[in-house]
Structures are given as C-alpha cells and as structure tokens.
C-alpha positions as MATLAB code, in Angstrom:
seq = 'MSDSKRWDSKDDEGDEDEDEEVDETGYKSAKDAILFAIDVSSSMLRAPPPSNSKKADTDSATSAALKCAYALMQQRIISNPNDMMGILLFGTEKSKFHGEEQTSRGGLTYPYCYLLADLDVPAAEDVKALRSLVEDEEESKSLLVPSDEPVSMANLLFCANQVFTTKAPNFASRRLFIVTDSDDPHKEDKALRSAATIRAKDLYDLGVIIELFPISQPGHEFDREKFYGDIIYRFSPTDPDAPAATSAAAKASSTSDGISLLNSLLSSINSKSVARRALFSNLALEIGPGFKISVKGYIIFKRQEPARSCYIWLGGEQPQIAKGVTTQMAEDTARPVEKVEIKKAYKFGGEQIAFTPEEITRIRHFGDPVIRICGFKPLSMLPIWASLKQSTFIYPSEEDFVGSTRVFSALQQKLLKDEKMAIAWYIARKNAAPVMAAIIPGAEKLGESGEQVMPPGMWLVPLPFADDIRQNPEVSLVRAPDSLIDSMRKIVQQLQLPKAQYDPMRYPNPALQWHYRILQTLALNEEMPLKPEDKTVPKYKQIDKRAGEYTIEWGQELETQSELWQKQHGRSSNATKRAASSDADPAAKKPRTAAEGIKLDINDSEMREKFNANNLTVPVLKGWLTSKSLSSTGNKSVLVERIEGYFENK';
ca = [
     -60.996    4.152  105.472;
     -63.091    3.813  102.334;
     -64.174    6.702  100.165;
     -67.780    6.268  101.190;
     -66.878    6.473  104.873;
     -64.917    9.662  104.306;
     -67.948   11.136  102.602;
     -70.285   10.116  105.421;
     -67.996   11.482  108.089;
     -67.832   14.854  106.385;
     -71.599   15.072  106.450;
     -71.605   14.795  110.229;
     -73.103   17.969  111.653;
     -70.701   18.167  114.570;
     -67.485   17.411  112.743;
     -65.140   20.333  113.325;
     -62.869   19.150  110.515;
     -65.542   19.837  107.909;
     -63.873   20.499  104.583;
     -64.563   24.010  103.404;
     -64.493   22.931   99.771;
     -66.946   20.810   97.855;
     -65.984   17.207   98.547;
     -65.958   15.017   95.436;
     -65.393   11.639   97.092;
     -69.095   10.801   97.040;
     -69.155   11.498   93.327;
     -66.545    8.858   92.560;
     -67.177    6.258   95.277;
     -70.525    4.870   94.072;
     -70.250    1.479   92.394;
     -71.208    0.930   88.787;
     -72.386   -2.225   86.983;
     -72.350   -2.426   83.169;
     -73.784   -5.298   81.123;
     -73.023   -5.363   77.386;
     -75.768   -6.869   75.186;
     -74.233   -7.472   71.746;
     -76.260   -8.534   68.711;
     -74.930  -11.592   66.817;
     -77.099  -11.411   63.696;
     -75.943  -12.145   60.163;
     -75.703   -8.454   59.294;
     -73.687   -7.750   62.450;
     -71.256  -10.558   61.539;
     -70.829   -9.420   57.935;
     -67.205   -8.452   57.290;
     -66.499   -5.139   55.535;
     -65.295   -5.297   51.928;
     -61.520   -5.767   51.465;
     -59.505   -2.626   50.911;
     -55.879   -1.510   50.741;
     -56.606    1.656   52.715;
     -55.234    1.870   56.243;
     -58.401    3.678   57.331;
     -60.761    0.956   56.158;
     -62.677   -1.174   58.656;
     -61.427   -4.725   59.142;
     -63.820   -5.906   61.859;
     -67.426   -6.939   61.679;
     -69.824   -4.968   63.881;
     -69.985   -7.785   66.453;
     -66.180   -8.097   66.601;
     -65.843   -4.337   66.975;
     -68.324   -4.385   69.858;
     -66.442   -7.217   71.592;
     -63.180   -5.295   71.199;
     -64.844   -2.256   72.743;
     -65.979   -4.349   75.705;
     -62.444   -5.753   76.017;
     -60.926   -2.251   75.941;
     -63.388   -0.991   78.553;
     -62.730   -4.017   80.775;
     -58.970   -3.377   80.553;
     -59.511    0.227   81.535;
     -61.921   -0.292   84.413;
     -60.236   -3.309   85.990;
     -57.579   -0.880   87.256;
     -59.187    2.554   87.333;
     -62.488    1.312   88.864;
     -61.586   -1.935   90.673;
     -64.959   -2.232   92.442;
     -67.146   -1.885   89.353;
     -68.793   -4.859   87.665;
     -68.889   -5.788   83.994;
     -70.611   -8.530   82.034;
     -71.184   -9.513   78.391;
     -74.432  -10.995   77.054;
     -74.645  -12.105   73.414;
     -78.107  -12.338   71.859;
     -79.231  -13.898   68.582;
     -76.707  -16.746   68.922;
     -77.334  -20.346   67.939;
     -75.970  -21.495   71.309;
     -77.674  -20.523   74.560;
     -76.182  -20.208   78.034;
     -77.374  -18.613   81.269;
     -76.177  -19.244   84.838;
     -75.287  -22.893   84.415;
     -77.810  -23.620   81.677;
     -76.145  -24.519   78.407;
     -77.806  -26.178   75.470;
     -77.533  -25.872   71.731;
     -81.286  -26.249   71.175;
     -84.194  -24.202   72.412;
     -85.937  -26.880   74.447;
     -85.871  -26.397   78.197;
     -83.948  -23.132   78.157;
     -85.160  -20.098   80.084;
     -83.666  -17.576   77.660;
     -83.212  -19.095   74.192;
     -80.680  -17.532   71.823;
     -79.070  -15.601   74.692;
     -75.486  -16.497   75.597;
     -74.009  -15.097   78.826;
     -70.390  -14.862   77.733;
     -69.134  -13.178   80.919;
     -71.318  -13.030   84.010;
     -71.754   -9.676   85.724;
     -68.938   -9.502   88.251;
     -65.825   -7.568   89.211;
     -63.453   -8.386   86.303;
     -60.474  -10.546   87.204;
     -57.309  -11.035   85.168;
     -58.634  -14.406   83.944;
     -61.807  -12.749   82.611;
     -59.723  -10.289   80.601;
     -57.579  -13.124   79.236;
     -60.665  -15.136   78.198;
     -62.193  -12.150   76.410;
     -58.875  -11.368   74.733;
     -58.673  -14.959   73.513;
     -62.143  -14.657   71.963;
     -61.278  -11.343   70.318;
     -57.942  -12.511   68.899;
     -58.678  -16.193   68.141;
     -60.704  -16.414   64.926;
     -61.430  -20.149   65.309;
     -62.895  -19.704   68.781;
     -64.992  -16.722   67.703;
     -66.308  -18.547   64.642;
     -67.487  -21.503   66.729;
     -69.322  -19.240   69.182;
     -70.511  -16.341   67.013;
     -73.046  -18.286   64.946;
     -76.392  -16.521   64.371;
     -79.615  -18.331   65.220;
     -82.147  -19.326   62.572;
     -84.994  -17.694   64.498;
     -85.026  -14.095   65.756;
     -84.471  -13.519   69.451;
     -87.258  -12.078   71.560;
     -86.228   -8.646   72.885;
     -88.532   -9.215   75.855;
     -86.516  -12.342   76.704;
     -83.271  -10.395   76.343;
     -84.435   -7.595   78.657;
     -85.819  -10.074   81.203;
     -82.501  -11.960   81.098;
     -80.677   -8.691   81.802;
     -83.138   -8.027   84.632;
     -82.253  -11.350   86.243;
     -78.528  -10.692   85.889;
     -78.761   -7.289   87.601;
     -81.107   -8.580   90.313;
     -78.903  -11.519   91.289;
     -75.429  -10.021   90.783;
     -75.760   -6.296   91.558;
     -78.906   -5.794   93.633;
     -77.640   -2.816   95.671;
     -75.477   -0.957   93.147;
     -76.183    2.759   92.809;
     -75.583    2.678   89.047;
     -76.657   -0.194   86.798;
     -76.596    0.139   83.023;
     -77.366   -2.051   80.017;
     -75.400   -1.260   76.837;
     -77.219   -2.600   73.735;
     -75.170   -2.777   70.511;
     -77.262   -3.664   67.452;
     -77.994   -2.708   63.845;
     -81.648   -3.791   63.899;
     -83.850   -0.748   64.448;
     -87.137   -2.707   64.351;
     -86.679   -6.331   65.522;
     -90.452   -6.971   65.923;
     -91.975   -4.880   63.174;
     -94.680   -7.464   62.351;
     -95.443   -8.730   65.856;
     -97.210   -6.248   68.120;
     -97.365   -8.745   70.988;
     -93.579   -9.124   71.139;
     -93.169   -5.345   70.846;
     -95.589   -4.810   73.737;
     -93.833   -7.451   75.845;
     -90.459   -5.788   75.243;
     -91.888   -2.413   76.286;
     -93.139   -3.928   79.543;
     -89.753   -5.559   80.258;
     -87.997   -2.245   79.557;
     -90.309   -0.529   82.068;
     -89.441   -3.237   84.622;
     -85.745   -2.459   84.149;
     -86.427    1.251   84.546;
     -88.358    0.624   87.772;
     -85.424   -1.474   88.975;
     -83.122    1.527   88.459;
     -81.348    0.198   85.346;
     -80.458    2.644   82.567;
     -80.600    1.285   79.008;
     -78.040    2.858   76.675;
     -78.381    2.188   72.933;
     -75.329    2.097   70.627;
     -76.909    1.834   67.168;
     -74.977    0.808   64.050;
     -76.036    1.958   60.590;
     -75.263   -0.535   57.849;
     -74.508    0.531   54.233;
     -77.743    1.595   52.586;
     -79.730    1.604   55.836;
     -79.722    4.423   58.369;
     -80.633    3.314   61.900;
     -83.958    4.822   63.034;
     -84.192    4.703   66.819;
     -87.854    5.813   66.825;
     -89.162    2.671   65.117;
     -88.731    0.411   68.149;
     -86.284    1.792   70.699;
     -88.207    5.029   71.181;
     -90.493    3.025   73.515;
     -87.612    1.093   75.085;
     -85.028    3.769   75.856;
     -85.938    6.350   78.479;
     -84.419    9.813   78.046;
     -83.592   10.233   81.724;
     -82.122    8.244   84.576;
     -84.495    6.401   86.936;
     -82.319    7.315   89.945;
     -81.786   10.900   88.758;
     -84.693   11.933   86.485;
     -83.422   15.489   86.100;
     -79.931   14.533   84.924;
     -79.063   15.808   81.431;
     -78.944   12.712   79.235;
     -77.622   12.691   75.686;
     -78.289   10.102   73.008;
     -75.581    8.343   71.015;
     -75.331    8.833   67.285;
     -75.404    5.756   65.099;
     -71.978    4.366   64.293;
     -71.658    3.568   60.608;
     -70.196    0.368   59.217;
     -68.208    1.532   56.222;
     -68.727    0.026   52.805;
     -65.772    1.779   51.155;
     -62.144    2.365   51.984;
     -62.906    5.981   52.838;
     -65.442    5.141   55.550;
     -64.888    5.946   59.206;
     -63.572    3.223   61.452;
     -66.464    1.415   63.106;
     -64.245    0.364   66.019;
     -63.074    3.926   66.701;
     -66.613    5.246   66.428;
     -67.944    2.659   68.867;
     -65.033    3.207   71.256;
     -65.703    6.936   71.255;
     -69.418    6.446   71.952;
     -68.896    3.845   74.675;
     -66.125    5.816   76.388;
     -68.402    8.835   76.598;
     -70.971    6.674   78.415;
     -68.539    4.569   80.458;
     -68.619    6.861   83.509;
     -71.966    7.119   85.230;
     -73.414   10.618   85.524;
     -73.926   11.403   89.209;
     -74.956   14.629   90.888;
     -72.378   16.359   93.070;
     -75.125   18.126   94.979;
     -78.877   17.644   94.734;
     -81.792   20.043   95.060;
     -79.735   23.090   95.986;
     -81.797   26.271   96.101;
     -81.088   28.795   93.328;
     -82.465   32.082   94.677;
     -83.187   34.482   91.820;
     -84.849   37.093   94.040;
     -86.383   37.462   97.539;
     -88.843   34.596   97.945;
     -88.206   33.400   94.361;
     -86.356   30.073   94.379;
     -85.913   27.072   92.130;
     -83.935   23.879   92.770;
     -80.893   22.733   90.793;
     -78.453   19.855   90.749;
     -74.711   20.133   90.158;
     -72.586   17.777   88.084;
     -68.840   17.353   87.745;
     -68.212   17.284   84.012;
     -64.410   17.438   84.197;
     -62.455   15.460   86.795;
     -58.705   15.067   86.927;
     -57.815   11.367   86.869;
     -54.881   10.046   88.870;
     -53.520    6.525   89.443;
     -55.945    4.804   91.791;
     -54.572    2.806   94.696;
     -57.303    0.540   95.944;
     -55.531   -0.718   99.065;
     -52.283   -1.305  100.943;
     -50.821   -4.836  101.082;
     -48.874   -6.316  104.022;
     -46.297   -8.886  102.860;
     -44.817   -9.821  106.244;
     -46.956  -12.928  106.825;
     -47.335  -16.265  105.073;
     -49.841  -14.749  102.652;
     -50.315  -11.154  101.482;
     -53.027   -9.393  103.460;
     -54.890   -6.130  102.974;
     -53.705   -3.584  105.526;
     -56.249   -1.282  107.157;
     -55.011    2.078  108.389;
     -55.860    3.376  111.862;
     -54.989    6.882  113.054;
     -54.353    7.578  116.766;
     -53.619   10.967  118.345;
     -50.699   10.841  120.860;
     -49.651   13.327  123.547;
     -46.181   14.654  122.704;
     -44.804   14.592  126.267;
     -46.301   11.352  127.650;
     -47.064    9.414  124.445;
     -50.527    8.772  125.881;
     -53.381    8.198  123.412;
     -55.603   11.267  123.309;
     -59.348   10.980  122.946;
     -61.217   13.146  120.454;
     -63.173   14.932  123.198;
     -59.880   16.132  124.722;
     -58.800   17.937  121.563;
     -59.507   21.596  120.859;
     -58.788   23.466  117.685;
     -56.529   26.504  117.992;
     -55.185   29.196  115.693;
     -52.110   31.366  116.128;
     -52.736   35.082  116.477;
     -50.100   37.550  117.699;
     -47.899   34.712  118.892;
     -50.639   33.195  121.067;
     -52.743   30.055  120.633;
     -56.425   30.975  120.477;
     -58.459   27.838  121.283;
     -62.028   27.146  120.174;
     -64.540   24.488  121.124;
     -66.194   22.435  118.320;
     -69.431   24.384  118.867;
     -67.608   27.696  118.471;
     -65.883   26.474  115.309;
     -69.276   25.427  113.896;
     -70.798   28.840  114.652;
     -67.785   30.647  113.152;
     -68.030   28.634  109.947;
     -71.781   28.955  109.587;
     -72.644   31.536  106.935;
     -76.147   30.280  106.281;
     -77.817   27.311  104.651;
     -76.528   25.934  101.319;
     -77.742   28.198   98.536;
     -76.905   29.833   95.217;
     -78.140   33.418   95.640;
     -77.978   35.703   92.606;
     -76.727   39.171   93.576;
     -76.818   40.817   90.153;
     -75.846   40.585   86.503;
     -72.794   41.692   84.526;
     -71.656   41.479   80.880;
     -69.783   38.283   80.050;
     -66.927   40.378   78.693;
     -66.125   41.542   82.236;
     -65.064   38.041   83.297;
     -61.269   37.783   82.798;
     -59.743   34.440   81.917;
     -57.544   34.467   85.047;
     -60.621   34.631   87.297;
     -61.249   30.898   86.923;
     -59.606   29.524   90.074;
     -61.201   26.088   90.350;
     -63.127   23.699   88.151;
     -66.620   24.724   87.173;
     -69.796   22.869   88.111;
     -72.522   22.193   85.554;
     -75.951   22.975   87.031;
     -79.270   21.665   85.757;
     -82.832   22.160   87.044;
     -84.629   19.761   89.358;
     -88.378   19.560   89.915;
     -88.261   17.771   93.279;
     -88.482   20.783   95.631;
     -90.017   23.414   93.373;
     -92.368   22.515   90.533;
     -91.667   24.695   87.515;
     -87.916   24.919   88.130;
     -87.118   23.657   84.634;
     -89.178   26.362   82.920;
     -87.696   29.180   85.037;
     -84.172   27.801   84.650;
     -84.587   27.568   80.875;
     -85.880   31.155   80.651;
     -82.932   32.456   82.692;
     -80.410   30.452   80.652;
     -81.799   31.628   77.321;
     -81.962   35.273   78.443;
     -78.369   35.251   79.679;
     -77.261   33.552   76.469;
     -79.100   36.028   74.254;
     -77.845   39.144   76.087;
     -74.324   37.745   76.663;
     -74.676   38.307   80.395;
     -73.570   36.395   83.465;
     -75.043   36.283   86.961;
     -72.909   36.983   90.042;
     -73.976   34.738   92.910;
     -73.291   34.019   96.572;
     -72.605   30.268   96.651;
     -72.535   27.957   99.678;
     -72.142   24.406   98.401;
     -72.671   22.404  101.581;
     -73.400   22.773  105.243;
     -70.510   24.509  107.055;
     -68.759   25.191  103.746;
     -67.101   28.556  103.211;
     -69.078   30.946  101.003;
     -67.825   31.608   97.492;
     -68.573   34.335   94.990;
     -69.348   32.638   91.694;
     -70.256   33.560   88.141;
     -73.214   31.753   86.569;
     -72.412   31.465   82.868;
     -74.983   30.214   80.325;
     -73.990   27.249   78.188;
     -75.542   26.558   74.792;
     -76.397   23.087   73.539;
     -73.556   21.476   71.589;
     -74.166   18.935   68.849;
     -71.737   16.514   67.215;
     -71.070   15.967   63.535;
     -74.012   13.573   63.221;
     -76.416   15.805   65.115;
     -76.076   13.957   68.420;
     -76.094   15.967   71.609;
     -72.585   16.355   73.006;
     -73.433   18.823   75.770;
     -76.970   19.702   76.907;
     -78.016   23.321   77.428;
     -77.459   24.472   80.973;
     -75.397   26.819   83.096;
     -71.925   26.718   84.617;
     -71.065   27.753   88.151;
     -67.563   29.292   88.083;
     -65.951   30.148   91.480;
     -64.420   33.638   91.466;
     -61.414   34.916   93.424;
     -61.718   37.262   96.392;
     -59.480   40.314   96.772;
     -57.247   38.285   99.132;
     -56.571   35.724   96.399;
     -55.260   38.167   93.796;
     -51.524   38.884   93.550;
     -49.940   41.853   91.819;
     -48.247   41.296   88.494;
     -44.453   41.748   88.452;
     -43.231   45.092   87.194;
     -41.730   44.492   83.762;
     -41.013   46.754   80.836;
     -42.447   45.249   77.666;
     -41.319   46.105   74.170;
     -44.191   45.960   71.710;
     -43.366   44.076   68.542;
     -43.599   46.030   65.271;
     -46.428   45.264   62.838;
     -44.116   43.472   60.395;
     -43.090   40.994   63.100;
     -46.713   40.458   64.148;
     -47.753   39.827   60.534;
     -44.973   37.242   60.148;
     -46.095   35.437   63.322;
     -49.723   35.531   62.140;
     -48.782   33.309   59.205;
     -47.214   30.756   61.573;
     -50.256   30.709   63.852;
     -52.604   30.262   60.903;
     -50.586   27.297   59.621;
     -50.582   25.582   63.030;
     -54.313   25.747   63.748;
     -55.821   22.666   65.418;
     -58.519   20.796   63.435;
     -61.633   22.990   63.338;
     -59.688   25.439   65.552;
     -60.738   23.471   68.649;
     -58.888   21.481   71.288;
     -60.477   18.052   71.658;
     -59.323   16.452   74.931;
     -60.576   13.037   73.774;
     -57.662   12.918   71.311;
     -54.981   13.322   73.978;
     -55.012   10.795   76.837;
     -52.748   11.472   79.799;
     -49.474    9.690   78.842;
     -48.298    9.237   82.451;
     -51.645    7.773   83.526;
     -51.903    5.471   80.502;
     -48.327    4.255   81.009;
     -49.105    3.488   84.660;
     -52.169    1.446   83.675;
     -50.277   -0.247   80.845;
     -47.577   -1.500   83.241;
     -50.193   -2.764   85.714;
     -52.042   -4.541   82.913;
     -48.809   -6.117   81.658;
     -47.979   -7.481   85.104;
     -51.522   -8.718   85.773;
     -51.991  -10.450   82.396;
     -48.406  -11.731   81.986;
     -47.973   -9.773   78.771;
     -44.740   -8.671   77.156;
     -43.330   -5.553   78.772;
     -43.788   -2.514   76.479;
     -40.675   -0.606   75.448;
     -41.975    2.954   75.742;
     -45.254    4.732   76.442;
     -47.478    6.029   73.679;
     -47.552    9.793   74.042;
     -50.042   11.543   71.755;
     -49.123   14.932   73.218;
     -45.713   14.925   71.479;
     -45.819   17.526   68.683;
     -45.653   16.235   65.113;
     -42.421   17.967   64.220;
     -42.305   16.884   60.583;
     -45.777   18.237   59.872;
     -44.999   21.436   61.758;
     -41.802   21.927   59.770;
     -43.585   21.180   56.501;
     -46.402   23.640   57.167;
     -44.634   26.434   59.020;
     -40.876   25.819   58.730;
     -40.209   28.442   56.074;
     -42.428   31.009   57.812;
     -40.573   30.385   61.070;
     -37.195   31.030   59.419;
     -38.551   34.218   57.870;
     -39.885   35.315   61.247;
     -36.515   34.639   62.887;
     -34.742   36.746   60.274;
     -37.280   39.543   60.687;
     -36.869   39.369   64.470;
     -33.109   39.731   64.165;
     -33.512   42.711   61.804;
     -36.049   44.441   64.032;
     -33.971   43.776   67.145;
     -30.906   45.452   65.650;
     -33.031   48.360   64.461;
     -34.577   48.820   67.905;
     -31.146   48.761   69.595;
     -29.873   51.461   67.262;
     -32.944   53.628   67.857;
     -32.629   53.351   71.634;
     -28.873   53.809   71.731;
     -28.117   50.257   72.794;
     -25.315   48.264   71.241;
     -25.324   44.572   70.568;
     -23.151   42.068   72.429;
     -20.722   42.048   69.532;
     -20.288   45.831   69.738;
     -19.744   45.609   73.492;
     -17.074   42.961   73.068;
     -15.357   45.095   70.403;
     -15.328   48.142   72.683;
     -13.919   46.044   75.505;
     -11.197   44.762   73.184;
     -10.111   48.313   72.240;
      -9.804   49.320   75.891;
      -7.871   46.243   76.970;
      -6.269   44.102   74.267;
      -5.565   41.335   76.773;
      -9.281   40.987   77.459;
     -10.020   39.704   73.943;
      -9.317   36.015   73.905;
     -11.022   33.704   71.439;
     -12.488   30.563   72.950;
     -11.280   27.291   71.523;
     -12.071   23.635   71.990;
      -9.037   23.315   74.264;
     -10.502   25.960   76.568;
     -13.666   24.119   77.402;
     -15.866   23.989   74.263;
     -16.215   20.385   73.215;
     -16.945   20.119   69.491;
     -16.667   16.316   68.997;
     -19.999   15.359   70.583;
     -21.591   12.052   69.592;
     -25.289   11.708   68.735;
     -26.448   10.503   72.143;
     -24.632   13.317   73.961;
     -25.981   15.867   71.516;
     -29.574   14.620   71.953;
     -29.269   14.753   75.748;
     -27.686   18.211   75.906;
     -29.854   19.492   73.060;
     -33.011   18.599   74.982;
     -31.602   20.411   78.016;
     -31.033   23.495   75.822;
     -27.616   24.192   77.281;
     -25.445   24.271   74.140;
     -23.797   27.368   72.730;
     -23.741   28.447   69.085;
     -20.064   27.379   68.506;
     -20.869   23.861   69.754;
     -23.969   23.646   67.531;
     -22.021   24.842   64.483;
     -19.141   22.461   65.193;
     -21.483   19.485   65.488;
     -23.319   20.416   62.263;
     -19.983   20.717   60.439;
     -18.965   17.259   61.651;
     -22.201   15.898   60.091;
     -21.519   17.684   56.772;
     -24.486   19.966   57.362;
     -24.728   23.699   56.825;
     -23.650   25.717   59.878;
     -24.826   29.155   58.733;
     -27.561   31.145   60.437;
     -28.471   32.219   63.955;
     -29.118   29.876   66.873;
     -32.814   29.283   66.098;
     -31.911   28.189   62.539;
     -29.202   25.847   63.859;
     -31.627   24.363   66.399;
     -34.236   23.634   63.700;
     -31.555   22.043   61.521;
     -30.517   19.692   64.342;
     -34.186   18.840   65.074;
     -34.637   17.892   61.434;
     -31.542   15.689   61.578;
     -32.852   13.668   64.544;
     -36.373   13.377   63.083;
     -35.106   12.031   59.766;
     -32.560    9.733   61.365;
];
C-alpha cells in the first residue's frame, strides 16, 4: 500500500485503528518536481584565477551549478525515487527543446534555451550522462558556449512553464531553481522586463515556486531587487502562509582565500531541496474563550532512514513488483475473517473487554482538533528531559481567521521578551489522543551573510504526563573538588565547537550515506568504495594537540584527589587491600605472569581490536608499549592515550 493510501485511510472517520499520534506519511508522500535553470553567460563560464591553495575555487559558476544538480540528482534518485528533475541551460549558442534542435535562432520556439535533461524521474542513464558532462571537459566546452545575443527571461520562464505543464501537471510541488550572476538582465528594455514579470505571474498561478540562487562575481554584489524582486514571490502559491526564506548570494572567489563556490551553492541548494509542506493546516489556536486564530504546523526536523520503494519478486521470467495484501484468518478454522466481524478488545483483570468501532470512536474522542492555551509559565521551568518527541514549528494562517498573523506575532514577541512559554492542550487530528504541550517562542535566525536561516515563529513541544515519568535510580554521588572542576574547565574550553554551536549540516548520517553510496555504485556500475566516509569520527590529532596536556594534568589531579578522598573517608585503595590480604594469608599473594593467562606478545591487529573493545588490563598495555620501545609509565588513562597516538601516527 502506498504512503498516500495509508494517509487517506487514517483520515477515515470510522477507522477504529486511527493512530493516536500525528501521522507524518502525508508530509513525505507528496511528489516534487525540480527544474534547474542554469545561466551560461561569459561571466558564469569564467574560470577562477589559478592558485596553490586547497581552498581555492577550481570551477566556473556554471560548472559548479551543474555539479550541484548532479549531486542532487544522485541523492534524490534513491531517497526520493518518485520525484522529477530536469536541467535547462539558458544563454547558450545551441538551442534545444522537446525534439527541436538547431544551432541558429530561426524557427525555434525558445532560442538560446537548451533542455539538457527533460523533467522526468531520473534514471541511471540520466545520472551517467550528466556525470559525463561534468567530468568531460571536451564535451562541456562544445555545449557550454554562450550566445552572442542575450536570452529573453520571458522566453526562459515560458519554456519552464511548458516543461512543468507537459511533464508534471498534477504534482503537488513544482519548483524552478534559477542559478545566475546577472541581477538585471533587461535593464534597458522595459518591454522585456514587463513580459518576464507576466510570465513569472503565470508560473505562480500554475503553482510553481521560483527559487533564486544568485552568484556575486568579484567586484559586483548581486542585487536581487533590481530585477528579481518582481519575479520571485516571497511565499508559496500552494501554501501562501508558509515561512519562506531567501538564499544569500554565493560568491565566486577571486583570491585563494575565497570561499568555495561549489560548497556554497551545494549548501544553498540542499537547504531548498526538500519542499516545505504543512503537517496540519488551519488548526485553531485558542488564546482565550471565543478568541481564536488559525495556524499551520511544519516538520522542520525529520529522521531520515533508507527508503525502500517496493518489493521485487524474482521467481518468474522477469522481475516483477510485488504488492502486499493482508488477510485476517481465524485461528481455529483458518477461515478468512471479514472486517465487520472483528471487534477490538482490551485485557482487564484477566478478561477480554470488547468494544464496537462506535464505542472505540466515542472513547477516543476528546474534542475537535485544537491548540488551547491553558496558561503561561517561565521558560526556565521547562526541564531539558521534558522533550519527549520532536517539536512542530507553527506559523499563522489567514484562511480561517483574518488577522491571525498580527495576533500571532504579538503573542510571539511578548513571550520572547518576557522569556515565557504557554502551556496548551493540544489535539493534533481527529480522534488523536490529547497532549499537553509547551508553546515556545522562536526568534528569527540569520546567517553570516544576513540571509534568513529560520523565520520567527513558535515551537509546539509535547510534554510528558505523570504516567510517562520514571524515578531516577538511587545513587550516591561524590562531588568533585574545585581543583578538579577547574582542570576540566580548561579541557572543555579547548574542545569548543566552532562558534560554540552544533551544526547538523556538517555531519551527515554515515550509515545512511554508506547505504546510498552502495546503491549508487551498483546502479551506475562504479568502482566499489573501500570504506564509508564518516565525518562524526573525532579528530584525535587535533584533540590531542589542543587538550592532550590538560587531559594528562586532569588525570593526575583526579588520581591525587581520589587518594585524598579515600583517606578522608577511611577507605583504602585496591593496593592496600591486596597488601592486607597478603599479610593474613601468604599463599593468597600470587603475582600474575604471562604464563598464567596474560598475553603480552599481542600484534598490532589484535591490539587494535581488543583496544577498541576496552577489555585490556594495565599489565597487557604496559607490556605492549614496552615491545614497541615506548614509555610504559603512568596510569591506565595515560597508557591508553599513548596507544591512541601510536595508531594515529602509524
């Protein structure tokens, strides 16, 4: 059963199996169509100056954009197998559109527009063809030739209109990604500017979102208000109230110290690659009796897992897609059971208490979907452990109640100013279980270039009930002395993340990426990779360089404080206990040797395996270090760091 069918079935009013939690399948099942429109002007094809720096750009702006499209196609061909992608080059000497191909302007519908890849579900051959263009300089040089005359933006937008109309007429999300460095293509021709504005409005009316990815060339900062202010709409045509952020201009570097244009474009395009869709629409936010506004909820964070699009049956002459069918069977007679014959029952006191579907519906009904504010509390009263499930970003909607945006903004700003949160009664969907939730204000977040990273809004955080909370285990904690805390403070300060913030965009899921990499290798007949790229692995050399000495000092201080604490509390160390045991029974003291089970001659592979398992004793560690002509003095933590350094430098 498809995702969309599961969503529809859960909306059925009489379905007794209604999920009590907010169902996200509708959020991820809608199809998406993306058409890249990449400028092929002389400035976009200009290569960056040569440099010996590893950080310097090596690609022209057009090549970087094509590589971005290739990377996105690789990603979505597996993670979103039903989505469409296409690539349209504009400003090229050659022209091509749906069978039309001619090197001159005469007779062409869309001159200087070259449809490199038609809008369609990407196949392995499409990825190979795009990879060939990206990697083969001769092929790219023959195709990426700028035209002598400027391209009409009205023609480009009308061409995109035709592509979306013919290839993706019923898609819920259709988007046009324009990559260019020209901020005013028709600065001296008002007629062409007016025609482009009309074509942009036609795309908006069609439900197509235009996303601009501007590129600032050296000495010229891209100004989106000159031309694209009338072309790009700030909100979605299918969801006018959705919070939409603009992309900052990527900069083509002119020196070796400039940022990578490819990385900047990849970051911008990845942030726009997933369509923004509402999880719930026009839900009533009740601030007081008879005082309601409407809001929409958005999933900002969604755990990604390997997507399996279908099952394949290999028993016939050709592989076929298998469709699953579920049938209920009677246990005693193996007779198929109809849905009307089934009742839902719960165990209580050893008995089965049966309910009809109507009774189940009445039991589950706690009222219509609503977010009802019960009161306000200081933000400081919300403990970190109270966040049970992912939060939902809510934003105002004007569809049901005019003025919702103004009221929502006033509430958000007041909560933000007073550092308060609202406690609300939250029913997400019909027949869903009620939830107590905290409404937390969120401030607007801007990027380094002033672009909006997160719009201002509010977060709906589900809170635990008393039944969900478990008691902490009873443990006796020993508070560390101030000297030990001060030593650890130095280590923490040296190991701060950049800007003291965790940026999830820097750390892709290694298991997920490895899964996709293997699928891509098999589909494109590429060479099998040796190992996955894991950016979550700590950089041990940098850690040792910045905090190694402080860590050793902390370990020594810990050992000193531990011995002092044991003396103060009348507890002896393990060595003292063994000495006392030896005095009472001389036969009990028996030094352990290699012959009695401690293996000192461990090779490197065995040491790495057992070392990672952390099951080696101090004598074994010291023996191995001695065999490598390394110092074997110090406690276990010092020995462990010494062995880590050996394997890192090997």
